[in-house]
Short mmCIF file of C-alpha atoms in Angstrom, two decimals:
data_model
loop_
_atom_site.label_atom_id
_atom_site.label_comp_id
_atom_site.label_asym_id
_atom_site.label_seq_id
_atom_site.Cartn_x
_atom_site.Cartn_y
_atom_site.Cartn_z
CA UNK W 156 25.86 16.28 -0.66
CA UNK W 157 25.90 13.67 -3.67
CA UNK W 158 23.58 14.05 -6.22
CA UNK W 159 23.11 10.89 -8.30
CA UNK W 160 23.32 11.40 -12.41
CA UNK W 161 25.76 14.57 -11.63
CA UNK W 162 29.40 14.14 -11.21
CA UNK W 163 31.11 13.20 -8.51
CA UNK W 164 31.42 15.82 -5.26
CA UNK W 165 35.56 16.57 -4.63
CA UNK W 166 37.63 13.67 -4.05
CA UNK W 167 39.60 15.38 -1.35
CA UNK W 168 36.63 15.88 1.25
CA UNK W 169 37.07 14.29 4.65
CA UNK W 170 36.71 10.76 4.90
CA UNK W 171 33.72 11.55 7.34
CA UNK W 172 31.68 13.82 4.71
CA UNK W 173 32.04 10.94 2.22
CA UNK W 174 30.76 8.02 4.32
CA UNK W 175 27.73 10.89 5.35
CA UNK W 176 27.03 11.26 1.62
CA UNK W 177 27.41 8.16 0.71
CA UNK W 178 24.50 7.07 3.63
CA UNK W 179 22.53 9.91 2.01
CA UNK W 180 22.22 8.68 -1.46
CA UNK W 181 21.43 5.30 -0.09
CA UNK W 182 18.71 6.62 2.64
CA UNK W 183 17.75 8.06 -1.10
CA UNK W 184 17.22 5.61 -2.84
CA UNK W 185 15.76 2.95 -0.45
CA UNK W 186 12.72 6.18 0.14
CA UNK W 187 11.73 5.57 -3.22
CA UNK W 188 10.62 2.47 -2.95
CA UNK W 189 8.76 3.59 -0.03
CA UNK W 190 9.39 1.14 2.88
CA UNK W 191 6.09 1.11 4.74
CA UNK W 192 4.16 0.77 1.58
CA UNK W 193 6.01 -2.58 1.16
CA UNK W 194 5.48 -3.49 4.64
CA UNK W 195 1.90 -3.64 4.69
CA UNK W 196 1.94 -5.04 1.16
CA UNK W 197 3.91 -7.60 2.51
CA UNK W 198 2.28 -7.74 5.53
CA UNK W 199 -0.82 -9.47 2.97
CA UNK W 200 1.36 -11.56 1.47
CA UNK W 201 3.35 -13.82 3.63
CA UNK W 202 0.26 -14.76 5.94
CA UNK W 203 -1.46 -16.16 2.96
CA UNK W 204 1.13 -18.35 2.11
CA UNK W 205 1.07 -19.56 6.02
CA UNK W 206 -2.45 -20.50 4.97
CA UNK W 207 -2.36 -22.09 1.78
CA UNK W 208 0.05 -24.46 3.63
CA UNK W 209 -2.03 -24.76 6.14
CA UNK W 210 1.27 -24.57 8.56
CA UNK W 211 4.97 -23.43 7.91
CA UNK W 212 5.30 -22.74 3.90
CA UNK W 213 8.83 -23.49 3.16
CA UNK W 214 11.26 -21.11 4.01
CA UNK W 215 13.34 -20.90 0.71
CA UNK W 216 10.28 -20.30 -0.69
CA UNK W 217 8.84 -17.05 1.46
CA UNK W 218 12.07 -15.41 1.35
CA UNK W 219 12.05 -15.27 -2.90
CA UNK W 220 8.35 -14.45 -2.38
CA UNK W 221 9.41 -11.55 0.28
CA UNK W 222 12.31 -10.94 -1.80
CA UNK W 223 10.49 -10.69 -5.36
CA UNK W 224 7.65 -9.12 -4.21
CA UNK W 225 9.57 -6.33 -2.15
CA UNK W 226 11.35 -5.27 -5.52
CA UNK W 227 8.32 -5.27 -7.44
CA UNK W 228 6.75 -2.71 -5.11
CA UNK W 229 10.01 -0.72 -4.58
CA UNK W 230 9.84 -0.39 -7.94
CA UNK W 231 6.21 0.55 -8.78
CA UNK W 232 6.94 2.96 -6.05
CA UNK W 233 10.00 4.14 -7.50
CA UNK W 234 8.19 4.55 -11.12
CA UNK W 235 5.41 6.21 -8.85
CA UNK W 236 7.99 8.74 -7.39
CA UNK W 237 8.93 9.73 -11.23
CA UNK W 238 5.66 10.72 -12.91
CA UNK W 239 4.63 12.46 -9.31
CA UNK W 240 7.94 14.34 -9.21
CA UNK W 241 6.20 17.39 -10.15
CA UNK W 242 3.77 17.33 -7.60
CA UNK W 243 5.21 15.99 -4.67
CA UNK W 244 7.46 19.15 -4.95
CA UNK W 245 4.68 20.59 -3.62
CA UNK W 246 3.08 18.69 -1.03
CA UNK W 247 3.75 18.99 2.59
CA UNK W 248 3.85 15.11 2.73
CA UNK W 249 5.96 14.55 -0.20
CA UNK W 250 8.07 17.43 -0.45
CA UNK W 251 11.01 15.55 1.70
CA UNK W 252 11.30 12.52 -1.01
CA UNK W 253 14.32 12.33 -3.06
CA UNK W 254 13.27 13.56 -6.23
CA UNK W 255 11.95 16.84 -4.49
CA UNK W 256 14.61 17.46 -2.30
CA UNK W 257 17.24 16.67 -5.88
CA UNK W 258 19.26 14.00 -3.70
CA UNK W 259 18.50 11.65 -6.87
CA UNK W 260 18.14 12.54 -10.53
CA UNK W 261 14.89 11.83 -12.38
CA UNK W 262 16.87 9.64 -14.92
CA UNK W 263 18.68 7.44 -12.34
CA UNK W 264 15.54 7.22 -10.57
CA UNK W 265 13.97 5.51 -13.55
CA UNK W 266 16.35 3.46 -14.02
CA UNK W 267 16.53 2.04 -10.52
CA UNK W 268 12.93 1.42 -10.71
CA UNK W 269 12.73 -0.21 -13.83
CA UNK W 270 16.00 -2.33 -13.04
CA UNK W 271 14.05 -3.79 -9.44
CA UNK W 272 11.25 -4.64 -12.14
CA UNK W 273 13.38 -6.79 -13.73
CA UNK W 274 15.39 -8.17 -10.87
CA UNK W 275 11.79 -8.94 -8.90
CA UNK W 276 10.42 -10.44 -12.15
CA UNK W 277 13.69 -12.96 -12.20
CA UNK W 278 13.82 -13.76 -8.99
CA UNK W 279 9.72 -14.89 -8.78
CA UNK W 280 9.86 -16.70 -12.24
CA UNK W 281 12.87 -18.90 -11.81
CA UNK W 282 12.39 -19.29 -7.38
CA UNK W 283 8.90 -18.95 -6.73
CA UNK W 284 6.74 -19.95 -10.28
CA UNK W 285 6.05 -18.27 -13.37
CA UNK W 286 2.30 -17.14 -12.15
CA UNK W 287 3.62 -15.74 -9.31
CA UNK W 288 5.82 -13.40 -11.60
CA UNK W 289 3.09 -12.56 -14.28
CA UNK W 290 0.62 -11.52 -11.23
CA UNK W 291 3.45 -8.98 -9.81
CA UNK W 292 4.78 -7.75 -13.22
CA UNK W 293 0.75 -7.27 -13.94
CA UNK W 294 0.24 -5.92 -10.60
CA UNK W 295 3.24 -3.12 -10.97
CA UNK W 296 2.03 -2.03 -14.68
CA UNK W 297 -1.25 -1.41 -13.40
CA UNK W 298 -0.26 0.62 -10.77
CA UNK W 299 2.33 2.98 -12.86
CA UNK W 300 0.57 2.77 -15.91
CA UNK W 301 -3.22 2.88 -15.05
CA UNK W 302 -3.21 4.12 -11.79
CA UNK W 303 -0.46 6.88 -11.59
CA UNK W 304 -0.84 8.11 -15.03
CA UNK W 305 -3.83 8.03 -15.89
CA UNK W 306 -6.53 7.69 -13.07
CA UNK W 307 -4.67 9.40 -10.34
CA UNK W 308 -4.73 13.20 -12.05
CA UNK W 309 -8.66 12.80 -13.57
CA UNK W 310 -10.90 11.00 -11.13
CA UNK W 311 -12.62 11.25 -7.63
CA UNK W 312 -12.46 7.40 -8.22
CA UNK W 313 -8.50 7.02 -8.71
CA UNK W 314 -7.91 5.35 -5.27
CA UNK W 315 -10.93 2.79 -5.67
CA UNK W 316 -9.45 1.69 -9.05
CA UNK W 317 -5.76 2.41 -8.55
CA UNK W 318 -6.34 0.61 -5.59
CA UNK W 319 -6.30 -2.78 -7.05
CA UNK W 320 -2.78 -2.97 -7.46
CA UNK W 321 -2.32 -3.07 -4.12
CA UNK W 322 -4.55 -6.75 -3.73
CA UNK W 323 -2.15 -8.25 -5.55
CA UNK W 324 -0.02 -9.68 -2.60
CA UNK W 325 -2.90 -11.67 -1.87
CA UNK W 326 -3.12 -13.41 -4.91
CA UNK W 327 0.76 -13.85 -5.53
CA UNK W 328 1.26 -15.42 -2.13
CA UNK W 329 -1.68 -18.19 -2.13
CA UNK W 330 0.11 -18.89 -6.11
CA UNK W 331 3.39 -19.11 -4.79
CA UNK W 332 2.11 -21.87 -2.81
CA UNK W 333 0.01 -23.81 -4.91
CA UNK W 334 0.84 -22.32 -8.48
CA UNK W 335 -2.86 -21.89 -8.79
CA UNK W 336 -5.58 -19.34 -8.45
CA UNK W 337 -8.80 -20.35 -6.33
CA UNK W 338 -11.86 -18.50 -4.79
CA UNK W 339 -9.76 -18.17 -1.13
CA UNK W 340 -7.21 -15.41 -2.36
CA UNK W 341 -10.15 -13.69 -4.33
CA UNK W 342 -11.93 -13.54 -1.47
CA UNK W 343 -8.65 -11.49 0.80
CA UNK W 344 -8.11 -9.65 -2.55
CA UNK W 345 -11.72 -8.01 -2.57
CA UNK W 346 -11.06 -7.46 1.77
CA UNK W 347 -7.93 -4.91 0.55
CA UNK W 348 -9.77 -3.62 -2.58
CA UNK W 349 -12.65 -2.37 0.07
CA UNK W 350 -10.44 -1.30 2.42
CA UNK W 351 -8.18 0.83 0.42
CA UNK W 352 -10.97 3.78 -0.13
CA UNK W 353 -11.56 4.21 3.58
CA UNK W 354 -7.52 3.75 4.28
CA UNK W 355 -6.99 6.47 1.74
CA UNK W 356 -9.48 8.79 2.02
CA UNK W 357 -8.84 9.37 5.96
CA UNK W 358 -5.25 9.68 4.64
CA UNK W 359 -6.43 12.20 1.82
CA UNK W 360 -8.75 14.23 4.27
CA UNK W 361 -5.44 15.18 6.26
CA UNK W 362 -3.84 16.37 3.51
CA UNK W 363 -7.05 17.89 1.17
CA UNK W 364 -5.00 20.92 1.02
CA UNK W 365 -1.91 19.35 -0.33
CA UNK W 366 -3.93 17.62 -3.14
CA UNK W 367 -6.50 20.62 -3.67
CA UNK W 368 -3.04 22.93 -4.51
CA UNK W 369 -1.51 20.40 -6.86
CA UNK W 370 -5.13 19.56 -8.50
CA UNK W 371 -5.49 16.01 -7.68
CA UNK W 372 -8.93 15.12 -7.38
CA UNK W 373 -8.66 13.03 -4.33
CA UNK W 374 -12.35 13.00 -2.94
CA UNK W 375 -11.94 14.67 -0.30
CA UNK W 376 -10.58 17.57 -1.86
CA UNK W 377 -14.06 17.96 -4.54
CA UNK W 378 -16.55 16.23 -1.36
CA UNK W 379 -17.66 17.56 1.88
CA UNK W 380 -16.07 15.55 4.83
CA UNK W 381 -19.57 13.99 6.04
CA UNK W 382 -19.99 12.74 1.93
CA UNK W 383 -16.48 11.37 2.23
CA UNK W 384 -17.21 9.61 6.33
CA UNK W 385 -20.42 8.49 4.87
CA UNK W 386 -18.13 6.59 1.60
CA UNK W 387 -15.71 5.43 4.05
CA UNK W 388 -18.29 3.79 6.55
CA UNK W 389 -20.21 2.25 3.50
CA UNK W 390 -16.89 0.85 2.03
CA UNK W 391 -16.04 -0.20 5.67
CA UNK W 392 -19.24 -2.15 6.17
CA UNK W 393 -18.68 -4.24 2.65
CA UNK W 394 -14.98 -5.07 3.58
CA UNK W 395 -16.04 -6.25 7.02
CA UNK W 396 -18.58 -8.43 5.36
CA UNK W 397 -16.36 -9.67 2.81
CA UNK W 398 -13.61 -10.40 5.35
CA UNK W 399 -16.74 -12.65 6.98
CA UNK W 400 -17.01 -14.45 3.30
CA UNK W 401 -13.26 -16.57 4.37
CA UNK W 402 -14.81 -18.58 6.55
CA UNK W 403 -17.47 -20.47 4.52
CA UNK W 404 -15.16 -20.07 0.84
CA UNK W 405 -11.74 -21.29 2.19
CA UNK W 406 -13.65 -23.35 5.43
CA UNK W 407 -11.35 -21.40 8.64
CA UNK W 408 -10.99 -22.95 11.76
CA UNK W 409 -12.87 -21.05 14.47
CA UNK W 410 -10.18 -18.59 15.30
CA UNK W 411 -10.26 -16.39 12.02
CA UNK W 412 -14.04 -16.00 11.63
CA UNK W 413 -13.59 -14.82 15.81
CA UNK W 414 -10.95 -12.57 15.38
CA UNK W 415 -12.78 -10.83 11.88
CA UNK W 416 -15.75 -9.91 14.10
CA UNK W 417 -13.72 -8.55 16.46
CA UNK W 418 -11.49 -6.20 14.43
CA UNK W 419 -14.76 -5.50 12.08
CA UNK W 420 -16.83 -4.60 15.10
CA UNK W 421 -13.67 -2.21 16.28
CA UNK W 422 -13.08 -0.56 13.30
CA UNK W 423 -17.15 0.06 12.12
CA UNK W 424 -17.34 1.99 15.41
CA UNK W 425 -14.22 4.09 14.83
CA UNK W 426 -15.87 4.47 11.40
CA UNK W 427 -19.36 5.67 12.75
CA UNK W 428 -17.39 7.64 14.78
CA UNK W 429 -15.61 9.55 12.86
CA UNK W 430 -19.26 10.30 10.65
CA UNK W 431 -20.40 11.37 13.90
CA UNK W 432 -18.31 13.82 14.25
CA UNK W 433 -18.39 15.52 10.82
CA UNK W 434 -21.66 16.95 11.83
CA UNK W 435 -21.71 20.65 10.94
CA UNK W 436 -17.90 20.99 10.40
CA UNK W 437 -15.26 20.87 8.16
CA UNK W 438 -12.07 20.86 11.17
CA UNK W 439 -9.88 18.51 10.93
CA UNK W 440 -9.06 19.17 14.56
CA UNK W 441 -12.75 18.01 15.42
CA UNK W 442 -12.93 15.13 12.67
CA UNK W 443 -9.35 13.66 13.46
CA UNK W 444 -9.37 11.46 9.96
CA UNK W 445 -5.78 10.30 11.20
CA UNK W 446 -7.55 8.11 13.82
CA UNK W 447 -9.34 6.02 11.84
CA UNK W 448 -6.40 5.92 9.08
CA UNK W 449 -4.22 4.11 11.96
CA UNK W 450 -7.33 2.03 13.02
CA UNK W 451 -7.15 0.60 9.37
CA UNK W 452 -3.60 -0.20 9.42
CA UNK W 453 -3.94 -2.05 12.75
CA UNK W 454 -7.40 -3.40 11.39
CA UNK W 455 -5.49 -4.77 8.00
CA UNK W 456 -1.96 -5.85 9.97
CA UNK W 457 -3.92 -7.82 12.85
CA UNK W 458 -6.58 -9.46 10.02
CA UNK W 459 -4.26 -11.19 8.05
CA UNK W 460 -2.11 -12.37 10.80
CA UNK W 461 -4.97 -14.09 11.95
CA UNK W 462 -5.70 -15.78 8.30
CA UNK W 463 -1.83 -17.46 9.24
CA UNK W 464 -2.54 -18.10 12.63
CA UNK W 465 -5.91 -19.82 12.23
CA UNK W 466 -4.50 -23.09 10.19
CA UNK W 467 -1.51 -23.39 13.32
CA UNK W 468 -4.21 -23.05 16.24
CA UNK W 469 -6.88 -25.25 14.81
CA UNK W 470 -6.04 -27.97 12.55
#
C-alpha cells in the first residue's frame, strides 16, 4: 500500500500491485474532499443559476462555477478531514477516511486542501467574477476556521452556526449570473440554513454514540431524542415557510410555489412522525432518525430542481 509523504513502496513490485496502489492513493485523496458533500452543495448551486437566467445559463459559465465551487468544498472538506483527524479515528462513520486508515499523511493532506483553495479561488475570479470567488473563499474560511475549530468541539449549537457555510452555493450561483447579490438567493440561503439542523441532527442521532465517545457536543448526544424531534420539527416548519417566501420575493411561476407545498407537506409529516415516535424511548430501532435524514436529502435535491425548472415551464 502507498502511503503519501513516506517514501516510495519497492520499485520491483508487480506491475498489477502498482496500478492497485496507485488507484488507492487516488480513491484517497478524492474521499477527502468528500464527494456527496459536494454533490448536494452543488446540487444548490447550479439550479440557481438556471433561475437567475431565467432559462439555460451559459454553459462555459456553469462548468467554472461547478468546477470552482467543487474545489472550494473539496477543500474545506479536506481542511475539515485535518483538524478532525483525531477524532474520526474513532468514529464508526469516520474511521474508514484516509487520514484514519494512514493511506494519506496529515501534511500532504494539508497541502492538497489548501492547494484546491487556491486553484478554486483562480478559476471563479478570472472565469466566473470576482464576487463569486470572495463568497466561496469566505464561505470555506468559515467553515474550517469558525466552524471546525472552534464551534464544532464547544457547542450544542455548532451545526446551526457551522451550518452557514454550507448556504453559500446559493448565493455564489445567483452572483455568478448576475455579479450581484439580491433578496432571491437570501431567501434559498435561509431554506439550507433551516434545513441543516434537522438534516444533521437525524444524522447525529444515529451516531450519538460516536460523538458522545469523542466529546463532541452534537445535540443529540447532551438532549433527549423527543428535545432533539421536537428542534428538528420546529426548524422544519420555519424552512418550509421560508421555502414559501420565493414565490412572492423572486415572483415564481406557478410550478415552484406547487411543488414547495408538496415536498413541505411530505417532509413535516415524516417530521411529526418521527416526534411521534420518540414517545417514551430512547431506541433508535423504534425512532429510525435515518428516515427522515434521507427524506431531507430528497426534500433539498427535488426543491431546488424545481427553483430551475419553474423559469423553463412557465415563462
Amino acid at each position: 500500500m502507498t502511503y503519501v509523504g513516506h517514501s516510495a513502496p519497492d520499485a520491483r513490485r508487480a506491475d498489477g500491485e502498482e496500478r492497485a496502489s496507485l488507484k488507492d492513493v487516488v480513491a484517497a485523496y478524492v474521499g477527502l474532499t468528500k464527494p456527496r458533500v459536494i454533490e448536494l452543495l452543488l446540487l444548490t448551486t447550479v439550479p440557481v443559476m438556471f433561475f437567475a437566467a431565467r432559462g439555460v445559463p451559459e454553459l462555459g459559465l456553469v462548468v467554472a462555477t461547478v468546477v470552482g465551487g467543487t474545489l472550494s468544498a473539496g477543500s474545506a472538506s479536506a481542511l475539515n478531514c485535518v483538524y478532525d483527524r483525531d477524532i474520526d479515528e474513532q468514529m464508526r462513520r469516520t474511521r474508514r477516511r484516509a487520514l484514519p486508515r494512514h493511506l494519506v499523511s496529515a501534511r500532504a493532506a494539508l497541502v492538497f486542501g489548501l492547494m484546491l483553495g487556491v486553484v478554486s479561488t483562480l478559476v471563479l475570479w478570472f472565469f466566473v467574477n470576482e464576487l463569486s470567488a470572495l463568497l466561496a473563499l469566505g464561505a470555506n474560511a468559515f467553515y474550517v476556521l469558525v466552524y471546525t475549530m472552534v464551534l464544532k468541539r464547544r457547542t450544542t449549537q455548532n451545526i446551526v452556526w457551522g451550518g452557514l457555510a454550507g448556504c453559500f452555493p446559493a448565493l455564489i450561483g445567483w452572483t455568478a449570473v448576475t455579479g450581484e447579490l439580491a433578496w432571491t438567493p437570501v431567501v434559498l440561503f435561509l431554506v439550507v440554513f433551516f434545513w441543516t439542523p434537522p438534516h444533521t441532527w437525524a444524522l447525529a442521532l444515529r451516531y450519538r454514540e460516536d460523538y458522545a465517545n469523542v466529546d463532541v457536543p452534537m445535540l443529540p448526544v447532551v438532549a433527549p431524542a423527543r428535545t432533539v424531534a421536537r428542534q428538528i420539527l420546529a426548524y422544519s416548519w420555519v424552512m418550509v415557510a421560508t421555502s414559501l417566501l420565493l414565490w412572492p420575493v423572486a415572483g415564481t411561476g406557478w410550478f415552484y410555489p406547487a411543488a414547495a407545498v408538496v415536498l413541505g407537506a411530505v417532509f413535516l409529516v415524516e417530521a411529526h412522525r418521527m416526534l411521534g415516535r420518540t414517545a417514551g424511548t430512547e431506541s433508535l430501532a423504534e425512532i429510525r432518525p435515518m428516515r427522515l435524514f434521507h427524506h431531507s436529502n430528497l426534500y433539498l435535491s427535488l426543491l431546488f430542481v424545481s427553483v430551475a425548472l419553474d423559469p423553463l415551464l412557465t415563462r
